[in-house]
């Protein structure tokens, strides 16, 4: 843009300028750029702007760093969820749950800790949007694990507690190995903020996984847990109805998907109940899914098991 | 099992309700601030009026009035600072972002009219009664401040045109110098592809328009012989 003023604009521009070549119209060409460099150094304005530029850059850099971490968290969380979907036999249960648990813990101890360090001393709300996707996916994975493991969910206070880290004051910048030693000298807490909003959105995503789980349970002949999961999702749905309206667009959108999943599950349960005795167990799943027929892969927020 | 879910959602509802109330409170205060901002804007619009003969006195009169009105703004922000919990500035930022940008513009315009220099962020913060740095509490967000400066350039563009209409041929040249410097300053920033960037893209049209005014003056020999003295010493 500055160059466009170059050519013929250079001369007249020059008049308004308060130092340098006062009365000449000779300077043309890259005058525009020159002005930039000329005015610069001794001007207060430019000095101010250098400070502003530094501040903006550091904010953008930090934001990008957090976005990157968030993306890594999303990927790993999706993988964990995929892992949790793989066990259909009771015999594999413990092994799979154990592995999922370990990986979730690693996630909390590494990537989330990096976010906490990145945002240490910052206003977390300013960067919330950078990591909201990652943390929602993580919530989804954690709660899915908890549901499979114990049929209940931790609330956000418990989960947030797991994202608090104690770091020694002195070596703030060193990565996480510092915190593993017992903090003998002065230590303080840093944390990755988890807001109830993110948590609830994660729960909304969880219901999609539960729906899938319900169907696959049916496939493996575990009808009891199919009903149980359906009831569980229904209670979540009721919970969501209580806070719809006052909680923003995103929740309303997810509520719609949630309702679709729930209806699917209810239809499956219905089919099982009505026709369960007519059909051999291993075929039940196909029939039930066929009956609920709304199952279309593309409408459920894209599940990619990487 | 379902009681577990119920209790989670109950506490979420409580959380939402508290947040709702707080937002309501903030909205009320922001409305007051917006009212003051409108008043200041109206006062300062008078600079565009024709036949402003003794313009220095007039300008300072408007500025004094505006400065009085900034008193209300400061009260508003003080209230806001009391309501917004510590360290949650950005949670509710959307509520006052727009009016803050507007006020930054008004503050920078006032200062420009008074002393013809680009205002420093600290000065604006002081005028609004907020802190300049995030660490100190309720502060002025840098991007809001910069947005205000970009609004300033558009206003000055109009002002340049109207000054010529009312026979003041010095001012456009002064404005041209000022806006060019502002433009140079903004070039130092690495802007992301966000709203600030979009607003910045409009700055070049302001620069261009002001240059056209200066050009019109100079080819007709209306341009004052001696360029205005540099004022960067302040």
XYZ file of N, CA and C in Angstrom, chain A residues 138-254:
351
model
N -10.955 -33.918 25.388
C -10.367 -34.618 26.529
C -11.436 -35.003 27.547
N -12.332 -34.062 27.829
C -13.439 -34.352 28.746
C -14.240 -35.541 28.242
N -14.466 -35.532 26.940
C -15.223 -36.620 26.340
C -14.520 -37.956 26.612
N -13.221 -37.974 26.392
C -12.472 -39.212 26.598
C -12.479 -39.624 28.066
N -12.249 -38.665 28.943
C -12.189 -38.995 30.372
C -13.524 -39.522 30.866
N -14.591 -38.817 30.503
C -15.892 -39.239 31.024
C -16.321 -40.564 30.400
N -15.933 -40.773 29.156
C -16.245 -42.052 28.521
C -15.545 -43.180 29.282
N -14.305 -42.931 29.599
C -13.562 -43.907 30.387
C -14.244 -44.149 31.729
N -14.627 -43.052 32.382
C -15.243 -43.191 33.703
C -16.558 -43.942 33.636
N -17.295 -43.657 32.593
C -18.564 -44.348 32.457
C -18.346 -45.850 32.302
N -17.408 -46.207 31.439
C -17.160 -47.622 31.211
C -16.598 -48.289 32.456
N -15.841 -47.520 33.171
C -15.139 -48.119 34.299
C -16.067 -48.247 35.500
N -16.854 -47.197 35.762
C -17.618 -47.217 37.012
C -19.055 -46.733 36.857
N -19.488 -46.487 35.627
C -20.863 -46.038 35.405
C -21.207 -44.699 36.014
N -20.205 -43.917 36.316
C -20.549 -42.568 36.784
C -19.518 -41.564 36.303
N -19.875 -40.305 36.448
C -18.997 -39.257 35.928
C -18.467 -38.400 37.074
N -17.259 -37.972 36.914
C -16.743 -36.962 37.835
C -17.290 -35.620 37.416
N -17.502 -34.734 38.366
C -17.904 -33.410 37.895
C -16.651 -32.571 37.647
N -16.881 -31.342 37.156
C -15.739 -30.591 36.632
C -14.751 -30.198 37.709
N -15.264 -30.138 38.945
C -14.327 -29.735 39.996
C -13.253 -30.798 40.185
N -13.689 -32.056 40.135
C -12.700 -33.131 40.259
C -11.733 -33.124 39.088
N -12.303 -32.906 37.918
C -11.446 -32.942 36.736
C -10.472 -31.774 36.738
N -10.959 -30.626 37.163
C -10.055 -29.481 37.163
C -8.925 -29.704 38.154
N -9.264 -30.392 39.236
C -8.229 -30.670 40.223
C -7.085 -31.478 39.597
N -7.440 -32.333 38.660
C -6.382 -33.136 38.049
C -5.534 -32.328 37.075
N -5.942 -31.102 36.816
C -5.157 -30.273 35.901
C -4.372 -29.189 36.643
N -4.214 -29.397 37.934
C -3.409 -28.459 38.732
C -2.033 -29.061 38.924
N -1.039 -28.261 38.739
C 0.315 -28.780 38.864
C 1.088 -27.923 39.843
N 1.936 -28.579 40.546
C 2.800 -27.837 41.451
C 4.149 -27.700 40.769
N 4.582 -26.496 40.642
C 5.896 -26.303 40.048
C 6.765 -25.513 41.013
N 8.025 -25.845 41.046
C 8.930 -25.041 41.863
C 9.088 -23.664 41.244
N 9.220 -22.692 42.086
C 9.249 -21.320 41.594
C 10.438 -21.021 40.684
N 11.597 -21.501 41.087
C 12.816 -21.062 40.411
C 12.842 -21.439 38.937
N 12.615 -22.707 38.669
C 12.793 -23.138 37.290
C 11.446 -23.203 36.584
N 10.906 -22.059 36.408
C 9.595 -21.972 35.805
C 9.608 -22.450 34.358
N 10.697 -22.168 33.681
C 10.694 -22.425 32.247
C 11.074 -23.861 31.880
N 11.671 -24.578 32.816
C 12.027 -25.952 32.460
C 10.778 -26.796 32.334
N 10.780 -27.705 31.422
C 9.603 -28.553 31.257
C 9.372 -29.483 32.444
N 8.350 -30.246 32.305
C 7.671 -30.849 33.449
C 8.468 -31.771 34.364
N 9.685 -32.070 34.085
C 10.358 -33.007 34.985
C 10.547 -32.413 36.375
N 10.556 -31.082 36.447
C 10.753 -30.434 37.740
C 9.692 -30.804 38.750
N 8.453 -30.924 38.271
C 7.356 -31.100 39.207
C 7.255 -32.523 39.745
N 7.954 -33.430 39.107
C 7.849 -34.805 39.555
C 8.580 -35.028 40.872
N 9.608 -34.262 41.084
C 10.272 -34.360 42.383
C 9.400 -33.659 43.418
N 9.398 -34.173 44.608
C 8.657 -33.479 45.659
C 9.212 -32.068 45.834
N 8.313 -31.113 45.884
C 8.777 -29.736 45.926
C 9.357 -29.413 47.289
N 10.632 -29.450 47.343
C 11.290 -29.228 48.628
C 11.359 -27.742 48.952
N 11.662 -27.000 47.927
C 11.714 -25.560 48.159
C 10.423 -24.913 47.711
N 10.420 -23.607 47.640
C 9.188 -22.880 47.353
C 8.537 -23.378 46.062
N 7.290 -23.731 46.181
C 6.581 -24.179 45.002
C 5.239 -23.468 44.955
N 4.663 -23.498 43.769
C 3.351 -22.866 43.652
C 2.522 -23.660 42.660
N 1.257 -23.334 42.590
C 0.370 -24.100 41.727
C 0.149 -23.376 40.406
N 0.181 -24.124 39.350
C -0.317 -23.575 38.096
C -1.416 -24.520 37.626
N -2.274 -24.019 36.794
C -3.391 -24.869 36.405
C -3.857 -24.560 34.987
N -4.473 -25.558 34.396
C -5.199 -25.322 33.160
C -6.649 -25.140 33.550
N -7.177 -24.000 33.185
C -8.536 -23.713 33.616
C -9.543 -24.567 32.841
N -10.445 -25.130 33.586
C -11.538 -25.877 32.966
C -12.831 -25.225 33.407
N -13.564 -24.640 32.487
C -14.811 -24.007 32.901
C -15.944 -25.023 32.788
N -16.983 -24.839 33.583
C -18.136 -25.730 33.490
C -18.687 -25.813 32.070
N -18.587 -24.721 31.343
C -19.064 -24.727 29.962
C -18.378 -25.795 29.118
N -17.049 -25.785 29.192
C -16.286 -26.756 28.410
C -16.660 -28.165 28.834
N -16.797 -28.314 30.131
C -17.135 -29.635 30.660
C -18.460 -30.129 30.091
N -19.453 -29.257 30.151
C -20.786 -29.670 29.710
C -20.804 -29.956 28.214
N -20.063 -29.169 27.466
C -19.985 -29.438 26.028
C -19.308 -30.780 25.771
N -18.327 -31.093 26.602
C -17.687 -32.394 26.495
C -18.661 -33.520 26.772
N -19.511 -33.306 27.757
C -20.527 -34.308 28.086
C -21.481 -34.507 26.913
N -21.807 -33.410 26.253
C -22.695 -33.516 25.100
C -22.069 -34.415 24.038
N -20.769 -34.246 23.835
C -20.087 -35.105 22.861
C -20.047 -36.553 23.327
N -19.918 -36.695 24.631
C -19.867 -38.043 25.193
C -21.074 -38.874 24.766
N -22.231 -38.237 24.719
C -23.436 -39.008 24.413
C -23.356 -39.658 23.039
N -22.661 -39.000 22.108
C -22.475 -39.615 20.792
C -21.700 -40.920 20.905
N -20.665 -40.894 21.736
C -19.867 -42.107 21.938
C -20.699 -43.182 22.617
N -21.515 -42.770 23.564
C -22.331 -43.740 24.281
C -23.314 -44.418 23.332
N -23.814 -43.618 22.409
C -24.738 -44.188 21.437
C -24.032 -45.281 20.633
N -22.829 -44.956 20.174
C -22.065 -45.950 19.418
C -21.794 -47.192 20.250
N -21.456 -46.915 21.516
C -21.158 -48.028 22.410
C -22.396 -48.907 22.569
N -23.519 -48.267 22.719
C -24.779 -48.985 22.911
C -25.026 -49.924 21.739
N -24.821 -49.404 20.539
C -25.042 -50.229 19.348
C -24.050 -51.390 19.319
N -22.801 -51.082 19.641
C -21.826 -52.159 19.525
C -22.011 -53.184 20.643
N -22.516 -52.747 21.786
C -22.861 -53.693 22.837
C -23.899 -54.691 22.343
N -24.830 -54.150 21.615
C -25.880 -54.981 21.066
C -25.279 -56.019 20.137
N -24.332 -55.545 19.335
C -23.663 -56.443 18.405
C -22.998 -57.597 19.123
N -22.463 -57.329 20.287
C -21.809 -58.402 21.022
C -22.770 -59.107 21.969
N -24.033 -58.782 21.867
C -25.034 -59.509 22.604
C -25.257 -59.044 24.031
N -24.665 -57.908 24.395
C -24.795 -57.434 25.771
C -25.998 -56.508 25.875
N -27.149 -57.105 25.975
C -28.379 -56.316 25.897
C -28.617 -55.478 27.143
N -28.244 -56.007 28.279
C -28.476 -55.285 29.528
C -27.808 -53.921 29.508
N -26.544 -53.905 29.125
C -25.851 -52.622 29.172
C -26.354 -51.685 28.087
N -26.983 -52.256 27.071
C -27.590 -51.425 26.044
C -28.720 -50.582 26.632
N -29.568 -51.252 27.398
C -30.650 -50.509 28.078
C -30.106 -49.510 29.075
N -29.091 -49.961 29.777
C -28.513 -49.112 30.810
C -27.941 -47.829 30.209
N -27.216 -48.006 29.119
C -26.632 -46.829 28.473
C -27.719 -45.891 27.985
N -28.758 -46.472 27.458
C -29.864 -45.648 26.980
C -30.444 -44.801 28.107
N -30.629 -45.431 29.256
C -31.145 -44.680 30.402
C -30.195 -43.577 30.832
N -28.924 -43.907 30.779
C -27.925 -42.937 31.185
C -27.966 -41.705 30.274
N -28.009 -41.956 28.990
C -28.072 -40.844 28.051
C -29.350 -40.046 28.263
N -30.425 -40.756 28.590
C -31.683 -40.053 28.810
C -31.562 -39.101 29.998
N -30.882 -39.557 31.038
C -30.748 -38.653 32.189
C -29.874 -37.452 31.835
N -28.904 -37.656 30.971
C -28.101 -36.512 30.525
C -28.962 -35.548 29.721
N -29.798 -36.136 28.872
C -30.680 -35.303 28.051
C -31.580 -34.445 28.934
N -32.117 -35.061 29.966
C -32.980 -34.305 30.884
C -32.189 -33.167 31.518
N -30.974 -33.487 31.912
C -30.121 -32.452 32.495
C -29.924 -31.284 31.544
N -29.709 -31.602 30.283
C -29.498 -30.543 29.302
C -30.732 -29.681 29.131
N -31.891 -30.322 29.182
C -33.119 -29.542 29.010
C -33.226 -28.467 30.065
N -32.681 -28.766 31.238
C -32.764 -27.799 32.335
C -31.981 -26.532 32.068
N -30.930 -26.634 31.282
C -30.106 -25.436 31.135
C -30.085 -24.931 29.710
N -31.000 -25.386 28.914
C -31.051 -24.887 27.554
C -31.566 -23.446 27.592
N -31.245 -22.703 26.591
C -31.748 -21.336 26.552
C -30.798 -20.348 27.161
N -30.375 -20.637 28.388
C -29.532 -19.656 29.058
C -28.049 -19.910 28.815
N -27.733 -20.828 27.947
C -26.340 -21.241 27.937
C -25.650 -21.133 26.593
N -26.249 -20.453 25.679
C -25.499 -20.194 24.453
C -25.779 -21.150 23.315
N -25.389 -20.705 22.157
C -25.690 -21.387 20.906
C -25.128 -22.792 20.845
N -23.871 -22.873 21.252
C -23.171 -24.129 21.044
C -23.880 -25.279 21.737
N -24.357 -24.997 22.935
C -25.056 -26.034 23.674
C -26.359 -26.403 22.972
N -27.053 -25.413 22.480
C -28.307 -25.711 21.796
C -28.086 -26.608 20.587
N -26.988 -26.335 19.883
C -26.699 -27.141 18.700
C -26.402 -28.584 19.102
N -25.616 -28.696 20.164
C -25.248 -30.040 20.575
C -26.453 -30.782 21.130
